[in-house]
PDB file of C-alpha atoms in Angstrom:
ATOM      1  CA  MET A   1      85.326 -23.156  35.096  1.00 47.00           C
ATOM      2  CA  SER A   2      82.955 -23.069  38.043  1.00 45.00           C
ATOM      3  CA  SER A   3      79.486 -24.600  38.154  1.00 45.00           C
ATOM      4  CA  GLY A   4      76.415 -22.716  39.227  1.00 46.00           C
ATOM      5  CA  SER A   5      73.553 -20.500  38.196  1.00 44.00           C
ATOM      6  CA  GLY A   6      73.473 -16.884  37.123  1.00 45.00           C
ATOM      7  CA  SER A   7      73.503 -15.825  40.799  1.00 43.00           C
ATOM      8  CA  GLY A   8      76.967 -17.280  41.318  1.00 48.00           C
ATOM      9  CA  ALA A   9      78.702 -20.588  41.917  1.00 53.00           C
ATOM     10  CA  ARG A  10      77.268 -23.014  44.467  1.00 71.00           C
ATOM     11  CA  SER A  11      78.164 -26.440  45.718  1.00 86.00           C
ATOM     12  CA  LEU A  12      76.738 -29.247  43.592  1.00 90.00           C
ATOM     13  CA  PRO A  13      77.033 -33.043  43.750  1.00 93.00           C
ATOM     14  CA  ALA A  14      79.694 -34.579  41.504  1.00 95.00           C
ATOM     15  CA  PHE A  15      78.552 -35.730  38.062  1.00 93.00           C
ATOM     16  CA  ALA A  16      77.602 -39.426  38.135  1.00 92.00           C
ATOM     17  CA  ALA A  17      79.581 -40.506  35.076  1.00 91.00           C
ATOM     18  CA  GLU A  18      78.754 -44.193  35.485  1.00 89.00           C
ATOM     19  CA  THR A  19      74.994 -43.666  35.442  1.00 89.00           C
ATOM     20  CA  ARG A  20      73.471 -45.347  32.421  1.00 89.00           C
ATOM     21  CA  PRO A  21      69.823 -45.013  31.345  1.00 91.00           C
ATOM     22  CA  LYS A  22      67.626 -48.089  31.042  1.00 90.00           C
ATOM     23  CA  PHE A  23      64.316 -48.977  29.447  1.00 91.00           C
ATOM     24  CA  THR A  24      61.233 -49.069  31.680  1.00 94.00           C
ATOM     25  CA  GLU A  25      57.477 -49.400  31.288  1.00 95.00           C
ATOM     26  CA  SER A  26      55.643 -46.302  30.114  1.00 95.00           C
ATOM     27  CA  PRO A  27      54.086 -44.053  32.814  1.00 95.00           C
ATOM     28  CA  ASN A  28      50.595 -45.532  32.251  1.00 96.00           C
ATOM     29  CA  PRO A  29      50.921 -48.974  30.608  1.00 95.00           C
ATOM     30  CA  THR A  30      47.204 -49.729  31.181  1.00 94.00           C
ATOM     31  CA  PHE A  31      46.002 -46.724  29.155  1.00 95.00           C
ATOM     32  CA  THR A  32      42.797 -47.274  27.189  1.00 94.00           C
ATOM     33  CA  TYR A  33      41.096 -45.114  24.550  1.00 94.00           C
ATOM     34  CA  GLY A  34      39.496 -42.015  26.042  1.00 95.00           C
ATOM     35  CA  GLN A  35      40.995 -42.516  29.504  1.00 96.00           C
ATOM     36  CA  LYS A  36      41.168 -39.240  31.438  1.00 96.00           C
ATOM     37  CA  VAL A  37      44.476 -38.077  32.884  1.00 97.00           C
ATOM     38  CA  SER A  38      42.770 -37.790  36.274  1.00 97.00           C
ATOM     39  CA  GLU A  39      42.169 -41.566  36.352  1.00 96.00           C
ATOM     40  CA  THR A  40      45.739 -42.313  37.450  1.00 96.00           C
ATOM     41  CA  ASP A  41      47.419 -41.281  40.708  1.00 96.00           C
ATOM     42  CA  GLU A  42      50.200 -39.426  38.901  1.00 96.00           C
ATOM     43  CA  GLY A  43      47.653 -37.760  36.651  1.00 96.00           C
ATOM     44  CA  LYS A  44      45.688 -36.502  39.651  1.00 96.00           C
ATOM     45  CA  LYS A  45      48.854 -35.048  41.176  1.00 97.00           C
ATOM     46  CA  TRP A  46      49.739 -33.375  37.867  1.00 96.00           C
ATOM     47  CA  LEU A  47      46.318 -31.773  37.533  1.00 97.00           C
ATOM     48  CA  GLU A  48      46.486 -30.312  41.058  1.00 96.00           C
ATOM     49  CA  GLY A  49      48.559 -27.523  39.526  1.00 96.00           C
ATOM     50  CA  VAL A  50      45.605 -26.355  37.444  1.00 97.00           C
ATOM     51  CA  LYS A  51      44.183 -24.797  40.619  1.00 96.00           C
ATOM     52  CA  ASP A  52      46.934 -22.156  40.512  1.00 97.00           C
ATOM     53  CA  GLY A  53      45.860 -21.006  37.049  1.00 97.00           C
ATOM     54  CA  TRP A  54      48.020 -19.850  34.126  1.00 97.00           C
ATOM     55  CA  LYS A  55      50.343 -16.942  33.442  1.00 97.00           C
ATOM     56  CA  THR A  56      49.563 -15.605  29.962  1.00 97.00           C
ATOM     57  CA  ILE A  57      52.331 -13.748  28.145  1.00 97.00           C
ATOM     58  CA  ASP A  58      51.597 -11.354  25.294  1.00 96.00           C
ATOM     59  CA  ALA A  59      54.385 -12.023  22.813  1.00 95.00           C
ATOM     60  CA  ALA A  60      53.809  -8.684  21.066  1.00 92.00           C
ATOM     61  CA  THR A  61      54.549  -6.615  24.167  1.00 94.00           C
ATOM     62  CA  GLU A  62      56.853  -8.826  26.238  1.00 96.00           C
ATOM     63  CA  ASP A  63      60.490  -7.766  26.574  1.00 95.00           C
ATOM     64  CA  PRO A  64      62.539  -9.847  24.075  1.00 92.00           C
ATOM     65  CA  GLY A  65      65.031 -10.865  26.759  1.00 93.00           C
ATOM     66  CA  LYS A  66      62.286 -12.152  29.017  1.00 96.00           C
ATOM     67  CA  MET A  67      60.622 -13.880  26.063  1.00 95.00           C
ATOM     68  CA  TYR A  68      63.909 -15.622  25.285  1.00 94.00           C
ATOM     69  CA  ALA A  69      64.322 -16.792  28.884  1.00 96.00           C
ATOM     70  CA  MET A  70      60.759 -18.111  29.021  1.00 97.00           C
ATOM     71  CA  MET A  71      60.952 -19.917  25.685  1.00 96.00           C
ATOM     72  CA  ILE A  72      64.231 -21.699  26.373  1.00 96.00           C
ATOM     73  CA  SER A  73      62.962 -22.774  29.793  1.00 97.00           C
ATOM     74  CA  GLY A  74      59.704 -24.158  28.374  1.00 97.00           C
ATOM     75  CA  ILE A  75      60.826 -25.654  25.062  1.00 96.00           C
ATOM     76  CA  VAL A  76      62.894 -28.464  26.543  1.00 96.00           C
ATOM     77  CA  PRO A  77      64.856 -30.596  26.193  1.00 96.00           C
ATOM     78  CA  ARG A  78      66.417 -29.210  23.024  1.00 97.00           C
ATOM     79  CA  PRO A  79      68.944 -31.147  20.927  1.00 97.00           C
ATOM     80  CA  ILE A  80      72.186 -29.302  20.246  1.00 98.00           C
ATOM     81  CA  ALA A  81      73.832 -28.787  16.867  1.00 98.00           C
ATOM     82  CA  PHE A  82      77.573 -28.430  17.398  1.00 98.00           C
ATOM     83  CA  VAL A  83      78.352 -26.640  14.138  1.00 98.00           C
ATOM     84  CA  SER A  84      81.727 -26.473  12.429  1.00 98.00           C
ATOM     85  CA  SER A  85      82.004 -23.901   9.641  1.00 97.00           C
ATOM     86  CA  ILE A  86      84.704 -21.956   7.827  1.00 97.00           C
ATOM     87  CA  SER A  87      84.784 -18.327   6.700  1.00 96.00           C
ATOM     88  CA  GLU A  88      85.766 -16.990   3.291  1.00 95.00           C
ATOM     89  CA  GLN A  89      89.049 -15.942   4.907  1.00 95.00           C
ATOM     90  CA  GLY A  90      89.670 -19.504   6.087  1.00 95.00           C
ATOM     91  CA  VAL A  91      88.913 -18.990   9.793  1.00 96.00           C
ATOM     92  CA  GLU A  92      87.462 -22.196  11.250  1.00 97.00           C
ATOM     93  CA  ASN A  93      84.518 -21.662  13.580  1.00 96.00           C
ATOM     94  CA  LEU A  94      82.958 -24.014  16.104  1.00 98.00           C
ATOM     95  CA  ALA A  95      79.766 -23.199  18.025  1.00 97.00           C
ATOM     96  CA  PRO A  96      76.755 -24.920  19.681  1.00 97.00           C
ATOM     97  CA  PHE A  97      73.137 -24.091  18.761  1.00 97.00           C
ATOM     98  CA  SER A  98      70.094 -25.505  20.529  1.00 97.00           C
ATOM     99  CA  TRP A  99      67.517 -24.126  18.085  1.00 96.00           C
ATOM    100  CA  PHE A 100      68.098 -27.252  16.017  1.00 97.00           C
ATOM    101  CA  ASN A 101      66.218 -30.241  14.674  1.00 97.00           C
ATOM    102  CA  GLN A 102      65.548 -32.627  11.795  1.00 97.00           C
ATOM    103  CA  VAL A 103      63.218 -31.298   9.082  1.00 98.00           C
ATOM    104  CA  THR A 104      62.800 -34.305   6.799  1.00 98.00           C
ATOM    105  CA  HIS A 105      64.553 -37.557   5.994  1.00 98.00           C
ATOM    106  CA  ASN A 106      63.862 -37.539   2.244  1.00 98.00           C
ATOM    107  CA  PRO A 107      65.766 -35.521   1.265  1.00 98.00           C
ATOM    108  CA  PRO A 108      67.650 -35.494   4.574  1.00 98.00           C
ATOM    109  CA  ILE A 109      67.482 -31.893   5.808  1.00 98.00           C
ATOM    110  CA  ILE A 110      68.245 -30.405   9.222  1.00 98.00           C
ATOM    111  CA  SER A 111      67.555 -26.921  10.564  1.00 98.00           C
ATOM    112  CA  VAL A 112      69.708 -24.637  12.693  1.00 98.00           C
ATOM    113  CA  SER A 113      68.481 -21.210  13.774  1.00 97.00           C
ATOM    114  CA  CYS A 114      71.138 -18.571  14.459  1.00 95.00           C
ATOM    115  CA  SER A 115      69.940 -15.465  16.279  1.00 92.00           C
ATOM    116  CA  ALA A 116      71.491 -12.133  15.361  1.00 87.00           C
ATOM    117  CA  SER A 117      74.566 -10.981  17.260  1.00 80.00           C
ATOM    118  CA  ALA A 118      74.283  -8.429  20.063  1.00 72.00           C
ATOM    119  CA  GLN A 119      75.366  -5.797  17.541  1.00 74.00           C
ATOM    120  CA  GLY A 120      72.544  -6.812  15.203  1.00 72.00           C
ATOM    121  CA  GLY A 121      74.574  -8.505  12.474  1.00 77.00           C
ATOM    122  CA  LEU A 122      74.962 -12.127  11.488  1.00 83.00           C
ATOM    123  CA  LYS A 123      76.726 -14.462  13.883  1.00 87.00           C
ATOM    124  CA  ASP A 124      79.896 -16.051  12.531  1.00 93.00           C
ATOM    125  CA  THR A 125      78.244 -19.420  11.894  1.00 95.00           C
ATOM    126  CA  ALA A 126      75.392 -18.002   9.793  1.00 95.00           C
ATOM    127  CA  SER A 127      77.769 -15.685   7.936  1.00 95.00           C
ATOM    128  CA  ASN A 128      80.185 -18.529   7.205  1.00 96.00           C
ATOM    129  CA  ILE A 129      77.509 -20.929   5.975  1.00 97.00           C
ATOM    130  CA  LYS A 130      75.967 -18.298   3.712  1.00 97.00           C
ATOM    131  CA  ALA A 131      79.395 -17.544   2.242  1.00 97.00           C
ATOM    132  CA  THR A 132      81.024 -20.975   1.925  1.00 97.00           C
ATOM    133  CA  LYS A 133      77.893 -23.219   1.843  1.00 97.00           C
ATOM    134  CA  GLY A 134      79.378 -26.247   3.622  1.00 98.00           C
ATOM    135  CA  PHE A 135      79.311 -27.109   7.350  1.00 98.00           C
ATOM    136  CA  THR A 136      79.145 -30.044   9.726  1.00 98.00           C
ATOM    137  CA  VAL A 137      76.732 -30.734  12.577  1.00 98.00           C
ATOM    138  CA  ASN A 138      78.158 -32.824  15.397  1.00 98.00           C
ATOM    139  CA  ILE A 139      76.164 -34.218  18.304  1.00 98.00           C
ATOM    140  CA  ILE A 140      77.557 -33.590  21.785  1.00 98.00           C
ATOM    141  CA  SER A 141      77.938 -36.433  24.290  1.00 98.00           C
ATOM    142  CA  GLU A 142      78.590 -36.204  28.023  1.00 97.00           C
ATOM    143  CA  PRO A 143      82.373 -36.813  27.995  1.00 96.00           C
ATOM    144  CA  PHE A 144      83.120 -33.618  26.024  1.00 97.00           C
ATOM    145  CA  VAL A 145      80.286 -31.258  26.924  1.00 98.00           C
ATOM    146  CA  GLU A 146      82.659 -28.796  28.648  1.00 98.00           C
ATOM    147  CA  ASN A 147      84.855 -28.786  25.531  1.00 98.00           C
ATOM    148  CA  ALA A 148      81.818 -27.910  23.450  1.00 97.00           C
ATOM    149  CA  ASN A 149      80.418 -25.353  25.885  1.00 97.00           C
ATOM    150  CA  VAL A 150      83.591 -23.246  25.819  1.00 97.00           C
ATOM    151  CA  THR A 151      83.010 -22.598  22.104  1.00 97.00           C
ATOM    152  CA  SER A 152      79.884 -20.587  22.957  1.00 95.00           C
ATOM    153  CA  LEU A 153      82.311 -17.781  23.795  1.00 93.00           C
ATOM    154  CA  ASP A 154      81.493 -14.512  22.003  1.00 90.00           C
ATOM    155  CA  ALA A 155      84.930 -14.401  20.350  1.00 90.00           C
ATOM    156  CA  PRO A 156      85.796 -12.005  17.507  1.00 90.00           C
ATOM    157  CA  ALA A 157      85.267 -13.389  13.988  1.00 89.00           C
ATOM    158  CA  GLU A 158      89.008 -13.774  13.403  1.00 93.00           C
ATOM    159  CA  ILE A 159      89.397 -16.111  16.403  1.00 93.00           C
ATOM    160  CA  SER A 160      88.916 -19.851  15.920  1.00 94.00           C
ATOM    161  CA  GLU A 161      87.306 -21.730  18.808  1.00 96.00           C
ATOM    162  CA  TRP A 162      88.966 -25.026  17.885  1.00 96.00           C
ATOM    163  CA  PRO A 163      92.185 -24.534  19.949  1.00 96.00           C
ATOM    164  CA  LEU A 164      90.156 -23.463  23.008  1.00 96.00           C
ATOM    165  CA  SER A 165      87.971 -26.564  22.806  1.00 97.00           C
ATOM    166  CA  GLY A 166      90.776 -29.123  22.855  1.00 97.00           C
ATOM    167  CA  LEU A 167      88.767 -31.110  20.320  1.00 98.00           C
ATOM    168  CA  THR A 168      90.146 -32.873  17.263  1.00 98.00           C
ATOM    169  CA  LYS A 169      89.501 -31.906  13.638  1.00 98.00           C
ATOM    170  CA  GLU A 170      88.582 -34.794  11.369  1.00 98.00           C
ATOM    171  CA  PRO A 171      88.627 -34.035   7.620  1.00 98.00           C
ATOM    172  CA  SER A 172      85.256 -34.143   5.903  1.00 98.00           C
ATOM    173  CA  MET A 173      84.555 -35.879   2.612  1.00 98.00           C
ATOM    174  CA  HIS A 174      82.132 -33.416   0.979  1.00 98.00           C
ATOM    175  CA  VAL A 175      82.691 -30.028   2.644  1.00 98.00           C
ATOM    176  CA  LYS A 176      85.708 -27.950   3.667  1.00 97.00           C
ATOM    177  CA  ALA A 177      84.640 -27.610   7.304  1.00 98.00           C
ATOM    178  CA  ALA A 178      86.050 -30.315   9.564  1.00 98.00           C
ATOM    179  CA  ARG A 179      83.918 -32.564  11.701  1.00 98.00           C
ATOM    180  CA  VAL A 180      84.570 -33.202  15.400  1.00 98.00           C
ATOM    181  CA  GLN A 181      86.365 -36.516  15.833  1.00 98.00           C
ATOM    182  CA  GLU A 182      85.117 -36.899  19.413  1.00 98.00           C
ATOM    183  CA  SER A 183      81.492 -36.766  18.274  1.00 98.00           C
ATOM    184  CA  ALA A 184      79.934 -40.203  17.781  1.00 98.00           C
ATOM    185  CA  PHE A 185      77.432 -38.834  15.244  1.00 98.00           C
ATOM    186  CA  SER A 186      78.362 -36.159  12.689  1.00 98.00           C
ATOM    187  CA  MET A 187      76.640 -34.896   9.551  1.00 98.00           C
ATOM    188  CA  GLU A 188      78.299 -33.186   6.614  1.00 98.00           C
ATOM    189  CA  CYS A 189      75.880 -30.611   5.232  1.00 98.00           C
ATOM    190  CA  GLU A 190      75.491 -28.251   2.319  1.00 98.00           C
ATOM    191  CA  LEU A 191      73.411 -25.094   2.528  1.00 98.00           C
ATOM    192  CA  PHE A 192      69.959 -25.908   1.169  1.00 98.00           C
ATOM    193  CA  GLN A 193      68.318 -22.602   2.046  1.00 98.00           C
ATOM    194  CA  ALA A 194      68.953 -19.640   4.343  1.00 97.00           C
ATOM    195  CA  VAL A 195      65.841 -17.844   5.575  1.00 97.00           C
ATOM    196  CA  ASP A 196      66.317 -14.393   7.090  1.00 95.00           C
ATOM    197  CA  ILE A 197      63.836 -13.851   9.923  1.00 95.00           C
ATOM    198  CA  ILE A 198      62.529 -10.282   9.778  1.00 93.00           C
ATOM    199  CA  HIS A 199      60.667  -8.869  12.781  1.00 92.00           C
ATOM    200  CA  PRO A 200      57.129  -7.959  11.609  1.00 93.00           C
ATOM    201  CA  ASN A 201      57.059  -4.732  13.655  1.00 90.00           C
ATOM    202  CA  THR A 202      60.608  -3.370  13.474  1.00 90.00           C
ATOM    203  CA  GLY A 203      61.613  -4.680  10.048  1.00 92.00           C
ATOM    204  CA  LYS A 204      64.970  -5.748  11.516  1.00 91.00           C
ATOM    205  CA  GLN A 205      66.561  -9.116  10.876  1.00 92.00           C
ATOM    206  CA  THR A 206      66.654 -10.986  14.187  1.00 93.00           C
ATOM    207  CA  ALA A 207      67.762 -14.456  13.114  1.00 95.00           C
ATOM    208  CA  THR A 208      68.735 -16.673  10.208  1.00 96.00           C
ATOM    209  CA  LEU A 209      67.213 -20.115   9.751  1.00 97.00           C
ATOM    210  CA  ILE A 210      69.713 -22.423   8.079  1.00 98.00           C
ATOM    211  CA  LEU A 211      68.398 -25.485   6.265  1.00 98.00           C
ATOM    212  CA  GLY A 212      71.164 -27.961   5.593  1.00 98.00           C
ATOM    213  CA  LEU A 213      71.089 -30.837   3.115  1.00 98.00           C
ATOM    214  CA  VAL A 214      72.841 -33.791   4.722  1.00 98.00           C
ATOM    215  CA  LYS A 215      75.470 -35.188   2.334  1.00 98.00           C
ATOM    216  CA  CYS A 216      76.656 -37.974   4.606  1.00 98.00           C
ATOM    217  CA  ILE A 217      76.581 -39.182   8.194  1.00 98.00           C
ATOM    218  CA  HIS A 218      79.521 -40.481  10.213  1.00 98.00           C
ATOM    219  CA  VAL A 219      78.446 -42.684  13.143  1.00 98.00           C
ATOM    220  CA  ARG A 220      80.705 -44.711  15.418  1.00 98.00           C
ATOM    221  CA  ASN A 221      80.199 -48.458  15.105  1.00 98.00           C
ATOM    222  CA  ASP A 222      80.159 -48.978  18.873  1.00 97.00           C
ATOM    223  CA  MET A 223      77.077 -46.739  19.147  1.00 98.00           C
ATOM    224  CA  LEU A 224      74.915 -48.999  16.956  1.00 98.00           C
ATOM    225  CA  ASN A 225      72.480 -51.589  18.251  1.00 96.00           C
ATOM    226  CA  GLU A 226      71.520 -54.893  16.663  1.00 96.00           C
ATOM    227  CA  ARG A 227      69.121 -53.080  14.302  1.00 96.00           C
ATOM    228  CA  GLY A 228      71.906 -50.872  12.982  1.00 97.00           C
ATOM    229  CA  VAL A 229      70.678 -47.610  14.541  1.00 97.00           C
ATOM    230  CA  VAL A 230      72.037 -45.516  17.410  1.00 97.00           C
ATOM    231  CA  ASP A 231      71.599 -46.850  20.958  1.00 95.00           C
ATOM    232  CA  PHE A 232      71.003 -43.771  23.119  1.00 94.00           C
ATOM    233  CA  THR A 233      72.148 -45.608  26.269  1.00 92.00           C
ATOM    234  CA  LYS A 234      75.662 -45.823  24.772  1.00 94.00           C
ATOM    235  CA  TYR A 235      75.501 -42.492  22.934  1.00 95.00           C
ATOM    236  CA  LYS A 236      75.111 -40.328  26.071  1.00 95.00           C
ATOM    237  CA  PRO A 237      73.784 -37.262  24.201  1.00 97.00           C
ATOM    238  CA  VAL A 238      73.202 -34.017  26.076  1.00 97.00           C
ATOM    239  CA  GLY A 239      70.482 -31.431  25.519  1.00 97.00           C
ATOM    240  CA  ARG A 240      69.776 -27.875  26.582  1.00 97.00           C
ATOM    241  CA  MET A 241      67.284 -26.749  29.181  1.00 97.00           C
ATOM    242  CA  GLY A 242      66.674 -23.196  30.428  1.00 95.00           C
ATOM    243  CA  ASP A 243      69.327 -20.601  31.414  1.00 94.00           C
ATOM    244  CA  ILE A 244      72.791 -22.283  31.483  1.00 95.00           C
ATOM    245  CA  THR A 245      71.469 -25.765  32.231  1.00 96.00           C
ATOM    246  CA  TYR A 246      72.342 -28.853  30.203  1.00 97.00           C
ATOM    247  CA  ALA A 247      70.650 -32.232  30.662  1.00 97.00           C
ATOM    248  CA  ARG A 248      71.551 -35.856  30.119  1.00 96.00           C
ATOM    249  CA  VAL A 249      69.116 -38.450  28.787  1.00 95.00           C
ATOM    250  CA  GLY A 250      67.300 -40.426  31.486  1.00 93.00           C
ATOM    251  CA  ASP A 251      65.453 -43.725  31.259  1.00 94.00           C
ATOM    252  CA  GLY A 252      63.522 -44.500  28.100  1.00 94.00           C
ATOM    253  CA  PHE A 253      60.146 -46.146  27.587  1.00 93.00           C
ATOM    254  CA  ARG A 254      58.781 -47.508  24.324  1.00 91.00           C
ATOM    255  CA  LEU A 255      55.271 -46.610  23.128  1.00 93.00           C
ATOM    256  CA  PRO A 256      54.143 -48.210  19.860  1.00 92.00           C
ATOM    257  CA  ARG A 257      52.316 -45.942  17.410  1.00 93.00           C
ATOM    258  CA  PRO A 258      48.653 -47.011  17.099  1.00 93.00           C
ATOM    259  CA  SER A 259      47.743 -48.624  13.773  1.00 95.00           C
ATOM    260  CA  TRP A 260      44.292 -48.092  12.294  1.00 95.00           C
ATOM    261  CA  LYS A 261      44.632 -51.411  10.469  1.00 95.00           C
ATOM    262  CA  LEU A 262      45.013 -53.208  13.806  1.00 95.00           C
ATOM    263  CA  GLU A 263      42.963 -50.961  16.070  1.00 95.00           C
ATOM    264  CA  GLY A 264      40.371 -49.437  13.734  1.00 95.00           C
ATOM    265  CA  GLU A 265      37.413 -51.661  14.696  1.00 95.00           C
ATOM    266  CA  LYS A 266      38.099 -51.234  18.391  1.00 94.00           C
ATOM    267  CA  ILE A 267      38.305 -47.437  17.960  1.00 94.00           C
ATOM    268  CA  LYS A 268      35.025 -47.386  16.022  1.00 95.00           C
ATOM    269  CA  GLU A 269      33.312 -49.246  18.839  1.00 94.00           C
ATOM    270  CA  PHE A 270      34.733 -46.834  21.383  1.00 94.00           C
ATOM    271  CA  LEU A 271      33.590 -43.769  19.405  1.00 94.00           C
ATOM    272  CA  LYS A 272      30.157 -45.333  18.915  1.00 93.00           C
ATOM    273  CA  GLY A 273      29.846 -45.668  22.672  1.00 92.00           C
ATOM    274  CA  VAL A 274      30.890 -42.016  23.145  1.00 92.00           C
ATOM    275  CA  GLU A 275      28.211 -40.864  20.664  1.00 89.00           C
ATOM    276  CA  GLN A 276      25.542 -42.950  22.367  1.00 86.00           C
ATOM    277  CA  GLY A 277      26.511 -41.528  25.742  1.00 84.00           C
ATOM    278  CA  GLN A 278      26.290 -37.971  24.432  1.00 85.00           C
ATOM    279  CA  SER A 279      22.856 -38.535  22.868  1.00 78.00           C
ATOM    280  CA  ALA A 280      21.364 -40.208  25.945  1.00 73.00           C
ATOM    281  CA  PRO A 281      18.823 -38.026  27.852  1.00 71.00           C
TER     282      PRO A 281
END
């Protein structure tokens, strides 16, 4: 399969498989309460773009295809749910969805949004999950992204994507649908709720939001750090950007969440100074 954009294939540098992300300082490690973005060199450069103004898009009148293209280019990076499901007839389906995220950890629930098919009906994944209730969500890593991407093929419902992918079925413990053995992080899920998205103007169903209750997680031991959680530098997860673009994870930086218990008095003093400055003649 060739690489390139929608305008055709073009020459690209080879993928740097050995590149590994590292931890760095945050972009502005000297940040203080109330500091303006313009007070750093990078912030000044970023704000230069404000001079060009904004393009405002009316969602009620914009062409749906253009709205789709704009949203997937702006809501990035998106994690990908590589979903394995099975139909009532026993056909095993495998497909990637980037309208995906965690909803809550207690109970553990994830969400996957499946847009309607080009013909207006349910896509195989949504249809299968509604019918058979069980499915698995597998996270894609760099070494098998092409295997996963090929399953986005708009194949007929009676065709299983598993043979095309070259990936390995691993039996699940709680659901009939297999998990992907090559995935370092897989979740077995049961249907918690299916929400049909009805267009407010046309009355047509345009998508189905699947909420899945996570029954168990399978995570490879070599992906875990000393704290027992996933190390993203080993994990090599990929995400979706706009058009046909995927992305790898770059360097990470750690930013602690402020604590009122530790910072409350300092924040009060800062806010007091702001109030005094505003009330000064």
